[in-house]
Amino acid sequence: MRVVLFTGKGGVGKTTTAAATAVQAARAGIKTLVMSTDAAHSLGDALDVVLVTTPDDPDPVVEIEPGLSALQLSASHSVRRSWRSVQDYLLTVFKGLGIDPVVADELTELPGADEIVALLELQKQVESGPWDLVVVDCAPTAETLRLLALPEALAWHLERLIPAQRGLLRALRPAAAAATGLPLPGVQVLDTLRRWHESLLEIQSILASETTSVRLVLTPERVVIAESRRTLTSLRLHGLTVDQVVVNRVFPESASPESDSPGPDQESTPTAWLASWNKAQQRGLSEVRHSFDPLPIVIAPYLSHEPVGTDALAALARARTGEVGDVLRTVPAQGMTVCPEDGGYLLTLPLPLVTAAEVDLKRRDDELLVSVAHHRRVLSLPSVLRRCVVTGAVVRNATLRVRFIPDEKLWPVHERESVARE
Ligand SMILES: Nc1ncnc2c1ncn2[C@@H]1O[C@H](COP(=O)(O)OP(=O)(O)OP(=O)(O)O)[C@@H](O)[C@H]1O
Ligand SMILES: [Mg+2]
């Protein structure tokens, strides 16, 4: 099953582009589901249908037309209900610590609940839905990045929490409870955490899979392009494949070669105003081409009306130009690779649009912490690298390259040779 996610800065046309892509695919005979990770109801507005779900609706999928279905996430979901057991436990701990109940209540709110609900629904649809294509309309960039990084980050914490707690429960339950005066989590709490952990690992593999890709939607304006460049880097940092850039709301004239610009004194006339925007968009478009090369670029025109309803969305999809391609076609995943080199190993991670100065690397036990600006990824090192030390790192050709050599202390020479022979 192919999964395509649309993200980009707020208001650039993510929902419209996602819905237009879904309508076009469905009308070409591809069985398509379009869903939104955004709690706002704009997907229904764009499709011009009412997507209402009652909290416990077992099947919130609505058929819009043959081959096209849509799904609006429900705000109250089993995730929140299962969180209840964890929350009750945390509340008793906080009470034991003498924390104000109002503060405790806030502290125990499930972080990123909407995001978790959306990811679990995506997982359910990918695993058991009858679709050829799932189109996901994501919230603006910052939330989407948090959403896409969530499975790995949460799984990391849960992995550490679960075994430790299990051991504690077996060996220390009475003693620990007596010593600290705090209750230990019950079986139900641990079960909830374990179930989530399993789901998160599955979601992680869906996001990293060859059949999943992200499309970046933007408008040809400097501020939007600047944010989109940073988004591309962050998406790559989290191991997601970006396979297309959609430039939306392009004025018809802007796609043609540069025309003469009006002088500043003429800007008050409508024609001069438009010519000035055309020129700015032309500059924006060449910046987009320069920034995102070699990614395929699709240009969607600025229509004279809001594209609302399936027919208008289909018309917008048809009016797009550039490297539109086949929505079901996948591109190779652009994840981390490790290969032997000069008696050691070379780890590579594609990181477009960054310089070495912006990247920070830290080794922590069996993990490599890679940070770019405010985003950090915890890479779990493959077993072969765990007994190695980092000897250097560079960013070259839009790729982070980290060199490892076997640690003499941890890895006796005869063992290293036998690994090399394998
Ligand atoms: N190519 C276009 N031509 C004309 N109007 C458009 C085009 N693309 C989007 N719009 C309109 O622009 C508005 C914003 O679009 P949309 O809701 O798709 O943006 P979004 O990126 O999903 O916003 P948000 O960040 O709030 O989720 C809508 O009114 C939509 O109909
Ligand atoms: Mg939207």
CSV table of C-alpha atoms and ligand atoms in Angstrom, one decimal:
chain,number,residue,atom,x,y,z
A,1,MET,CA,0.0,0.0,0.0
A,2,ARG,CA,1.3,3.4,-0.9
A,3,VAL,CA,1.3,6.2,1.7
A,4,VAL,CA,1.8,9.8,0.7
A,5,LEU,CA,1.9,12.6,3.4
A,6,PHE,CA,1.6,16.3,2.6
A,7,THR,CA,3.1,18.9,4.8
A,8,GLY,CA,4.3,22.5,4.6
A,9,LYS,CA,4.0,25.9,6.3
A,10,GLY,CA,0.5,26.9,7.6
A,11,GLY,CA,-2.0,28.0,4.9
A,12,VAL,CA,0.0,27.1,1.8
A,13,GLY,CA,-2.6,24.6,0.5
A,14,LYS,CA,-1.7,21.3,2.1
A,15,THR,CA,-5.3,20.2,2.6
A,16,THR,CA,-6.3,21.3,-0.9
A,17,THR,CA,-3.3,19.6,-2.5
A,18,ALA,CA,-3.8,16.3,-0.5
A,19,ALA,CA,-7.5,16.3,-1.4
A,20,ALA,CA,-6.8,17.1,-5.1
A,21,THR,CA,-4.2,14.3,-5.3
A,22,ALA,CA,-6.7,11.8,-3.7
A,23,VAL,CA,-9.6,12.8,-6.0
A,24,GLN,CA,-7.4,12.5,-9.1
A,25,ALA,CA,-6.0,9.1,-8.0
A,26,ALA,CA,-9.5,7.7,-7.2
A,27,ARG,CA,-10.8,8.8,-10.6
A,28,ALA,CA,-7.9,7.1,-12.3
A,29,GLY,CA,-9.1,3.8,-10.7
A,30,ILE,CA,-6.8,3.8,-7.6
A,31,LYS,CA,-8.7,2.8,-4.4
A,32,THR,CA,-7.9,5.8,-2.2
A,33,LEU,CA,-8.4,6.9,1.4
A,34,VAL,CA,-7.7,10.5,2.3
A,35,MET,CA,-7.3,11.3,6.0
A,36,SER,CA,-6.1,14.3,8.1
A,37,THR,CA,-3.9,14.4,11.1
A,38,ASP,CA,-5.2,17.8,11.8
A,39,ALA,CA,-8.0,18.1,14.4
A,40,ALA,CA,-9.5,21.0,12.4
A,41,HIS,CA,-12.2,20.0,10.0
A,42,SER,CA,-10.8,21.5,6.9
A,43,LEU,CA,-10.5,18.3,4.9
A,44,GLY,CA,-14.3,18.0,4.9
A,45,ASP,CA,-14.5,21.7,3.9
A,46,ALA,CA,-12.2,21.2,1.0
A,47,LEU,CA,-14.1,18.0,-0.2
A,48,ASP,CA,-17.4,19.8,0.6
A,49,VAL,CA,-18.7,16.9,2.6
A,50,VAL,CA,-19.6,16.6,6.2
A,51,LEU,CA,-17.2,14.1,7.9
A,52,VAL,CA,-18.7,13.7,11.3
A,53,THR,CA,-17.6,11.0,13.7
A,54,THR,CA,-19.2,10.1,16.9
A,55,PRO,CA,-16.6,9.3,19.6
A,56,ASP,CA,-17.0,5.5,19.5
A,57,ASP,CA,-17.8,5.1,15.8
A,58,PRO,CA,-16.2,1.7,14.9
A,59,ASP,CA,-15.9,2.8,11.3
A,60,PRO,CA,-15.3,6.5,10.8
A,61,VAL,CA,-14.6,6.1,7.1
A,62,VAL,CA,-17.0,7.9,4.7
A,63,GLU,CA,-17.2,7.0,1.0
A,64,ILE,CA,-17.2,10.3,-1.0
A,65,GLU,CA,-17.5,8.8,-4.5
A,66,PRO,CA,-16.6,5.4,-6.0
A,67,GLY,CA,-13.0,4.6,-5.1
A,68,LEU,CA,-12.6,7.6,-2.8
A,69,SER,CA,-13.1,7.5,1.0
A,70,ALA,CA,-12.2,10.0,3.7
A,71,LEU,CA,-11.7,9.8,7.4
A,72,GLN,CA,-11.9,12.5,10.0
A,73,LEU,CA,-10.3,11.6,13.3
A,74,SER,CA,-12.4,11.6,16.4
A,75,ALA,CA,-11.2,13.7,19.3
A,76,SER,CA,-12.1,11.0,21.8
A,77,HIS,CA,-10.4,7.8,21.0
A,78,SER,CA,-9.4,4.6,22.8
A,79,VAL,CA,-5.9,6.0,23.2
A,80,ARG,CA,-7.3,8.6,25.6
A,81,ARG,CA,-9.2,5.9,27.4
A,82,SER,CA,-6.2,3.6,27.8
A,83,TRP,CA,-4.1,6.6,28.9
A,84,ARG,CA,-6.6,6.9,31.8
A,85,SER,CA,-5.0,4.0,33.6
A,86,VAL,CA,-1.5,5.5,33.2
A,87,GLN,CA,-2.8,8.9,34.3
A,88,ASP,CA,-4.5,7.5,37.4
A,89,TYR,CA,-1.2,5.9,38.4
A,90,LEU,CA,0.7,9.1,37.9
A,91,LEU,CA,-1.9,11.1,39.8
A,92,THR,CA,-1.4,8.8,42.9
A,93,VAL,CA,2.3,9.2,42.6
A,94,PHE,CA,2.0,13.0,42.4
A,95,LYS,CA,-0.5,13.0,45.3
A,96,GLY,CA,2.1,11.0,47.3
A,97,LEU,CA,4.7,13.7,46.5
A,98,GLY,CA,2.3,16.4,47.7
A,99,ILE,CA,1.8,18.1,44.3
A,100,ASP,CA,-1.3,20.3,43.9
A,101,PRO,CA,-4.0,18.2,42.3
A,102,VAL,CA,-4.7,20.9,39.6
A,103,VAL,CA,-1.0,21.0,38.6
A,104,ALA,CA,-0.9,17.2,38.7
A,105,ASP,CA,-3.9,17.0,36.4
A,106,GLU,CA,-2.1,19.2,33.9
A,107,LEU,CA,1.1,17.3,34.2
A,108,THR,CA,-0.5,14.0,33.4
A,109,GLU,CA,-2.2,15.2,30.2
A,110,LEU,CA,-1.1,12.8,27.4
A,111,PRO,CA,1.5,14.7,25.4
A,112,GLY,CA,0.8,14.8,21.7
A,113,ALA,CA,-2.5,12.9,22.1
A,114,ASP,CA,-3.9,14.1,18.7
A,115,GLU,CA,-0.7,13.0,17.0
A,116,ILE,CA,-0.8,9.6,18.6
A,117,VAL,CA,-4.4,9.1,17.6
A,118,ALA,CA,-3.6,10.0,14.0
A,119,LEU,CA,-0.6,7.7,13.8
A,120,LEU,CA,-2.5,4.8,15.3
A,121,GLU,CA,-5.4,5.3,12.8
A,122,LEU,CA,-2.9,5.5,10.0
A,123,GLN,CA,-1.3,2.2,11.2
A,124,LYS,CA,-4.8,0.6,11.4
A,125,GLN,CA,-5.7,1.7,7.8
A,126,VAL,CA,-2.3,0.6,6.4
A,127,GLU,CA,-2.6,-2.8,8.1
A,128,SER,CA,-6.2,-3.6,7.4
A,129,GLY,CA,-7.7,-1.1,5.0
A,130,PRO,CA,-8.6,-2.1,1.4
A,131,TRP,CA,-6.7,0.8,-0.1
A,132,ASP,CA,-4.1,1.1,-2.8
A,133,LEU,CA,-3.2,4.6,-1.7
A,134,VAL,CA,-3.5,6.5,1.6
A,135,VAL,CA,-3.2,10.2,1.3
A,136,VAL,CA,-2.4,12.0,4.6
A,137,ASP,CA,-3.1,15.7,5.0
A,138,CYS,CA,-0.8,16.8,7.8
A,139,ALA,CA,-0.9,19.7,10.2
A,140,PRO,CA,1.6,22.6,9.6
A,141,THR,CA,5.3,21.8,9.7
A,142,ALA,CA,6.2,22.0,13.3
A,143,GLU,CA,3.4,19.7,14.5
A,144,THR,CA,4.1,17.3,11.6
A,145,LEU,CA,7.7,17.0,12.5
A,146,ARG,CA,6.8,16.3,16.1
A,147,LEU,CA,4.3,13.8,14.9
A,148,LEU,CA,6.8,12.0,12.6
A,149,ALA,CA,9.5,12.0,15.2
A,150,LEU,CA,7.2,10.8,17.9
A,151,PRO,CA,7.3,7.0,17.3
A,152,GLU,CA,11.0,6.9,17.5
A,153,ALA,CA,11.3,9.2,20.5
A,154,LEU,CA,8.5,7.6,22.5
A,155,ALA,CA,9.6,4.1,21.6
A,156,TRP,CA,13.0,5.0,22.9
A,157,HIS,CA,11.6,6.1,26.3
A,158,LEU,CA,9.3,3.1,26.6
A,159,GLU,CA,12.0,0.7,25.8
A,160,ARG,CA,13.9,1.9,28.8
A,161,LEU,CA,10.9,2.1,31.1
A,162,ILE,CA,9.3,-1.2,30.5
A,163,PRO,CA,12.1,-3.7,31.3
A,164,ALA,CA,13.2,-1.7,34.2
A,165,GLN,CA,9.8,-1.5,35.7
A,166,ARG,CA,9.2,-5.2,35.1
A,167,GLY,CA,12.3,-6.1,37.0
A,168,LEU,CA,11.4,-3.7,39.8
A,169,LEU,CA,8.0,-5.1,40.1
A,170,ARG,CA,9.2,-8.7,40.5
A,171,ALA,CA,12.1,-8.1,42.8
A,172,LEU,CA,11.3,-4.9,44.7
A,173,ARG,CA,7.6,-4.2,44.8
A,174,PRO,CA,7.1,-4.5,48.6
A,175,ALA,CA,10.5,-3.1,49.5
A,176,ALA,CA,10.5,-0.3,47.1
A,177,ALA,CA,7.0,0.8,47.9
A,178,ALA,CA,7.8,0.8,51.6
A,179,ALA,CA,11.1,2.6,51.1
A,180,THR,CA,9.8,5.4,48.9
A,181,GLY,CA,6.2,5.6,50.1
A,182,LEU,CA,5.1,5.6,46.5
A,183,PRO,CA,3.0,3.1,44.7
A,184,LEU,CA,4.5,1.1,41.8
A,185,PRO,CA,2.7,0.9,38.5
A,186,GLY,CA,0.2,-2.0,38.2
A,187,VAL,CA,0.0,-4.6,35.5
A,188,GLN,CA,-2.6,-2.6,33.5
A,189,VAL,CA,-0.3,0.5,33.3
A,190,LEU,CA,2.6,-1.6,32.1
A,191,ASP,CA,0.3,-3.4,29.6
A,192,THR,CA,-0.8,-0.1,28.1
A,193,LEU,CA,2.7,1.1,27.8
A,194,ARG,CA,3.8,-2.2,26.2
A,195,ARG,CA,1.0,-2.2,23.7
A,196,TRP,CA,1.8,1.4,22.7
A,197,HIS,CA,5.4,0.5,22.3
A,198,GLU,CA,4.6,-2.3,19.9
A,199,SER,CA,2.3,0.0,17.9
A,200,LEU,CA,4.9,2.7,17.8
A,201,LEU,CA,7.5,0.3,16.4
A,202,GLU,CA,5.1,-0.7,13.6
A,203,ILE,CA,4.3,3.0,12.8
A,204,GLN,CA,8.0,3.6,12.7
A,205,SER,CA,8.5,0.9,10.1
A,206,ILE,CA,5.5,2.2,8.0
A,207,LEU,CA,7.1,5.7,8.0
A,208,ALA,CA,10.5,4.4,7.0
A,209,SER,CA,9.1,2.0,4.4
A,210,GLU,CA,9.9,2.4,0.7
A,211,THR,CA,6.2,2.8,0.0
A,212,THR,CA,5.8,5.9,2.2
A,213,SER,CA,6.9,9.3,1.1
A,214,VAL,CA,6.4,13.0,2.1
A,215,ARG,CA,5.5,15.8,-0.4
A,216,LEU,CA,6.4,19.3,0.6
A,217,VAL,CA,3.8,21.9,-0.3
A,218,LEU,CA,4.9,25.6,-0.5
A,219,THR,CA,4.1,28.9,-2.2
A,220,PRO,CA,6.8,30.8,-4.1
A,221,GLU,CA,7.5,33.3,-1.4
A,222,ARG,CA,10.8,33.9,0.3
A,223,VAL,CA,9.7,33.3,3.9
A,224,VAL,CA,7.8,30.1,2.9
A,225,ILE,CA,10.8,28.8,0.9
A,226,ALA,CA,13.2,29.4,3.8
A,227,GLU,CA,11.0,27.4,6.2
A,228,SER,CA,10.5,24.6,3.6
A,229,ARG,CA,14.3,24.3,3.2
A,230,ARG,CA,14.6,23.7,7.0
A,231,THR,CA,11.7,21.2,6.9
A,232,LEU,CA,13.3,19.2,4.1
A,233,THR,CA,16.5,18.9,6.3
A,234,SER,CA,14.5,17.9,9.3
A,235,LEU,CA,12.4,15.3,7.4
A,236,ARG,CA,15.6,13.7,6.1
A,237,LEU,CA,17.1,13.8,9.6
A,238,HIS,CA,14.2,11.6,10.8
A,239,GLY,CA,14.7,9.2,7.9
A,240,LEU,CA,11.7,10.2,5.8
A,241,THR,CA,11.7,10.1,2.1
A,242,VAL,CA,10.7,13.3,0.3
A,243,ASP,CA,9.7,12.6,-3.3
A,244,GLN,CA,8.1,15.8,-4.6
A,245,VAL,CA,7.9,19.6,-4.0
A,246,VAL,CA,4.5,21.1,-4.9
A,247,VAL,CA,4.6,24.9,-5.5
A,248,ASN,CA,1.0,26.0,-5.0
A,249,ARG,CA,-0.8,29.3,-5.9
A,250,VAL,CA,1.4,30.3,-8.8
A,251,PHE,CA,0.0,33.1,-10.9
A,252,PRO,CA,-0.3,32.1,-14.5
A,253,GLU,CA,2.1,34.8,-15.7
A,254,SER,CA,4.7,33.8,-13.2
A,255,ALA,CA,5.5,30.6,-14.9
A,256,SER,CA,6.6,32.5,-18.0
A,257,PRO,CA,10.0,34.3,-18.4
A,258,GLU,CA,10.6,37.6,-16.5
A,259,SER,CA,8.8,40.7,-17.7
A,260,ASP,CA,9.7,44.3,-17.1
A,261,SER,CA,9.0,45.4,-13.5
A,262,PRO,CA,7.1,48.5,-12.8
A,263,GLY,CA,8.7,51.4,-11.0
A,264,PRO,CA,7.8,51.8,-7.3
A,265,ASP,CA,5.7,54.9,-8.1
A,266,GLN,CA,3.4,52.8,-10.4
A,267,GLU,CA,2.7,50.1,-7.8
A,268,SER,CA,-0.7,51.5,-6.9
A,269,THR,CA,-2.3,50.5,-10.2
A,270,PRO,CA,-3.8,46.9,-10.3
A,271,THR,CA,-1.7,45.9,-13.3
A,272,ALA,CA,1.5,47.2,-11.7
A,273,TRP,CA,0.6,45.4,-8.5
A,274,LEU,CA,0.1,42.1,-10.3
A,275,ALA,CA,3.3,42.6,-12.4
A,276,SER,CA,5.2,43.1,-9.2
A,277,TRP,CA,3.8,39.9,-7.7
A,278,ASN,CA,4.6,38.0,-10.9
A,279,LYS,CA,8.2,39.1,-10.7
A,280,ALA,CA,8.5,38.1,-7.1
A,281,GLN,CA,6.9,34.7,-7.9
A,282,GLN,CA,9.3,34.2,-10.8
A,283,ARG,CA,12.2,34.8,-8.4
A,284,GLY,CA,10.6,32.5,-5.9
A,285,LEU,CA,10.3,29.7,-8.5
A,286,SER,CA,13.9,29.9,-9.5
A,287,GLU,CA,14.9,29.8,-5.8
A,288,VAL,CA,12.7,26.7,-5.4
A,289,ARG,CA,14.4,25.0,-8.3
A,290,HIS,CA,17.8,25.9,-7.0
A,291,SER,CA,17.0,24.8,-3.4
A,292,PHE,CA,15.3,21.5,-4.0
A,293,ASP,CA,17.1,20.2,-7.1
A,294,PRO,CA,17.0,17.2,-7.9
A,295,LEU,CA,13.6,16.7,-6.3
A,296,PRO,CA,10.7,16.7,-8.9
A,297,ILE,CA,8.9,20.0,-8.8
A,298,VAL,CA,5.1,20.4,-9.5
A,299,ILE,CA,3.5,23.7,-10.1
A,300,ALA,CA,-0.2,24.3,-9.2
A,301,PRO,CA,-1.8,27.4,-10.6
A,302,TYR,CA,-3.5,30.1,-8.4
A,303,LEU,CA,-7.1,29.5,-9.4
A,304,SER,CA,-9.6,32.4,-9.7
A,305,HIS,CA,-11.7,30.7,-7.1
A,306,GLU,CA,-11.3,28.4,-4.0
A,307,PRO,CA,-11.1,24.8,-5.2
A,308,VAL,CA,-13.9,23.3,-3.1
A,309,GLY,CA,-15.6,20.0,-3.9
A,310,THR,CA,-14.3,16.9,-5.8
A,311,ASP,CA,-14.8,18.3,-9.3
A,312,ALA,CA,-13.0,21.6,-8.5
A,313,LEU,CA,-10.2,19.6,-6.8
A,314,ALA,CA,-9.9,17.2,-9.8
A,315,ALA,CA,-9.7,20.3,-12.1
A,316,LEU,CA,-6.9,21.7,-9.9
A,317,ALA,CA,-5.0,18.4,-10.1
A,318,ARG,CA,-5.3,18.4,-13.9
A,319,ALA,CA,-4.1,22.0,-14.2
A,320,ARG,CA,-0.8,21.1,-12.4
A,321,THR,CA,2.4,21.2,-14.5
A,322,GLY,CA,5.9,19.9,-14.1
A,323,GLU,CA,7.1,16.5,-12.9
A,324,VAL,CA,3.7,15.3,-11.6
A,325,GLY,CA,4.6,11.6,-12.1
A,326,ASP,CA,2.7,8.5,-11.0
A,327,VAL,CA,1.4,8.7,-7.5
A,328,LEU,CA,1.9,5.0,-6.9
A,329,ARG,CA,5.5,5.0,-8.0
A,330,THR,CA,8.0,4.8,-5.1
A,331,VAL,CA,11.5,6.1,-4.9
A,332,PRO,CA,14.2,4.3,-3.0
A,333,ALA,CA,14.2,5.0,0.7
A,334,GLN,CA,16.9,7.6,1.7
A,335,GLY,CA,17.8,6.2,5.1
A,336,MET,CA,21.0,5.6,7.0
A,337,THR,CA,23.5,3.2,5.5
A,338,VAL,CA,26.6,1.5,7.0
A,339,CYS,CA,29.3,0.0,4.9
A,340,PRO,CA,32.9,-1.2,5.6
A,341,GLU,CA,35.7,1.2,4.7
A,342,ASP,CA,39.4,1.2,5.3
A,343,GLY,CA,39.3,-1.4,8.1
A,344,GLY,CA,36.4,0.4,9.8
A,345,TYR,CA,32.9,1.5,8.9
A,346,LEU,CA,31.3,4.5,7.3
A,347,LEU,CA,27.8,5.5,8.4
A,348,THR,CA,26.0,7.9,6.0
A,349,LEU,CA,22.8,9.8,6.5
A,350,PRO,CA,21.5,12.1,3.7
A,351,LEU,CA,21.0,15.7,5.1
A,352,PRO,CA,20.3,18.1,2.3
A,353,LEU,CA,20.8,21.9,2.7
A,354,VAL,CA,23.0,21.8,5.8
A,355,THR,CA,26.6,22.8,6.5
A,356,ALA,CA,28.9,20.9,8.9
A,357,ALA,CA,28.7,23.8,11.3
A,358,GLU,CA,25.0,23.3,11.8
A,359,VAL,CA,25.3,19.6,12.7
A,360,ASP,CA,26.1,18.4,16.1
A,361,LEU,CA,27.0,14.8,16.9
A,362,LYS,CA,27.2,13.0,20.3
A,363,ARG,CA,27.8,9.4,21.1
A,364,ARG,CA,25.8,8.0,24.0
A,365,ASP,CA,26.4,4.3,24.7
A,366,ASP,CA,24.9,2.4,21.8
A,367,GLU,CA,23.4,5.5,20.2
A,368,LEU,CA,24.4,8.4,18.1
A,369,LEU,CA,22.7,11.7,18.7
A,370,VAL,CA,22.4,13.8,15.6
A,371,SER,CA,21.2,17.4,16.0
A,372,VAL,CA,20.4,20.0,13.4
A,373,ALA,CA,19.1,23.3,14.6
A,374,HIS,CA,16.3,22.4,17.1
A,375,HIS,CA,15.8,18.9,15.9
A,376,ARG,CA,17.5,15.9,17.3
A,377,ARG,CA,17.4,12.3,16.3
A,378,VAL,CA,18.6,9.4,18.4
A,379,LEU,CA,20.0,6.8,16.0
A,380,SER,CA,20.2,3.4,17.5
A,381,LEU,CA,23.6,2.1,16.2
A,382,PRO,CA,23.6,-1.2,14.4
A,383,SER,CA,25.4,-3.9,16.4
A,384,VAL,CA,28.5,-3.8,14.3
A,385,LEU,CA,29.1,-0.2,15.3
A,386,ARG,CA,28.4,-0.6,19.0
A,387,ARG,CA,31.9,-1.8,19.6
A,388,CYS,CA,33.5,0.9,17.5
A,389,VAL,CA,34.6,4.4,18.2
A,390,VAL,CA,33.9,7.5,16.1
A,391,THR,CA,37.0,8.8,14.5
A,392,GLY,CA,35.6,11.6,12.4
A,393,ALA,CA,32.5,13.2,10.7
A,394,VAL,CA,32.0,15.4,7.7
A,395,VAL,CA,29.1,16.7,5.7
A,396,ARG,CA,29.8,16.3,2.0
A,397,ASN,CA,27.4,16.2,-1.0
A,398,ALA,CA,24.4,16.8,1.2
A,399,THR,CA,25.3,13.7,3.3
A,400,LEU,CA,26.5,13.3,6.8
A,401,ARG,CA,29.4,10.8,6.9
A,402,VAL,CA,30.6,9.4,10.2
A,403,ARG,CA,33.7,7.1,10.4
A,404,PHE,CA,33.9,4.4,13.0
A,405,ILE,CA,36.8,2.1,13.8
A,406,PRO,CA,36.7,-1.0,16.0
A,407,ASP,CA,37.6,-0.2,19.6
A,408,GLU,CA,40.7,-2.3,20.5
A,409,LYS,CA,39.6,-2.6,24.1
A,410,LEU,CA,36.1,-4.0,23.2
A,411,TRP,CA,36.9,-6.0,20.2
A,412,PRO,CA,39.9,-8.4,20.2
A,413,VAL,CA,41.7,-8.5,16.9
A,414,HIS,CA,40.9,-12.2,16.1
A,415,GLU,CA,37.2,-11.5,16.5
A,416,ARG,CA,37.3,-8.4,14.2
A,417,GLU,CA,38.9,-10.5,11.5
A,418,SER,CA,36.2,-13.1,11.6
A,419,VAL,CA,33.6,-10.4,11.3
A,420,ALA,CA,35.4,-8.9,8.3
A,421,ARG,CA,35.4,-12.3,6.6
A,422,GLU,CA,31.6,-12.7,7.1
B,1,LIG,N1,-4.2,26.6,-6.0
B,1,LIG,C1,-5.1,27.3,-5.4
B,1,LIG,N2,-5.9,28.3,-6.0
B,1,LIG,C2,-6.8,29.0,-5.3
B,1,LIG,N3,-7.1,28.8,-4.0
B,1,LIG,C3,-6.4,27.9,-3.3
B,1,LIG,C4,-5.4,27.1,-4.0
B,1,LIG,N4,-4.8,26.2,-3.1
B,1,LIG,C5,-5.5,26.5,-1.9
B,1,LIG,N5,-6.4,27.5,-2.0
B,1,LIG,C6,-7.3,28.0,-1.0
B,1,LIG,O1,-6.4,28.5,0.0
B,1,LIG,C7,-6.9,28.3,1.3
B,1,LIG,C8,-6.0,27.5,2.2
B,1,LIG,O2,-5.8,26.2,1.7
B,1,LIG,P1,-5.6,24.9,2.6
B,1,LIG,O3,-6.7,24.9,3.6
B,1,LIG,O4,-5.5,23.8,1.6
B,1,LIG,O5,-4.2,25.2,3.2
B,1,LIG,P2,-3.5,24.4,4.4
B,1,LIG,O6,-2.0,24.5,4.1
B,1,LIG,O7,-4.1,23.1,4.5
B,1,LIG,O8,-3.8,25.3,5.7
B,1,LIG,P3,-3.6,24.9,7.2
B,1,LIG,O9,-2.1,25.1,7.5
B,1,LIG,O10,-4.5,25.8,8.0
B,1,LIG,O11,-3.9,23.4,7.4
B,1,LIG,C9,-8.3,27.6,1.1
B,1,LIG,O12,-9.3,28.6,1.1
B,1,LIG,C10,-8.1,27.0,-0.3
B,1,LIG,O13,-9.4,26.8,-0.9
B,2,MG,MG,-4.9,22.1,6.3
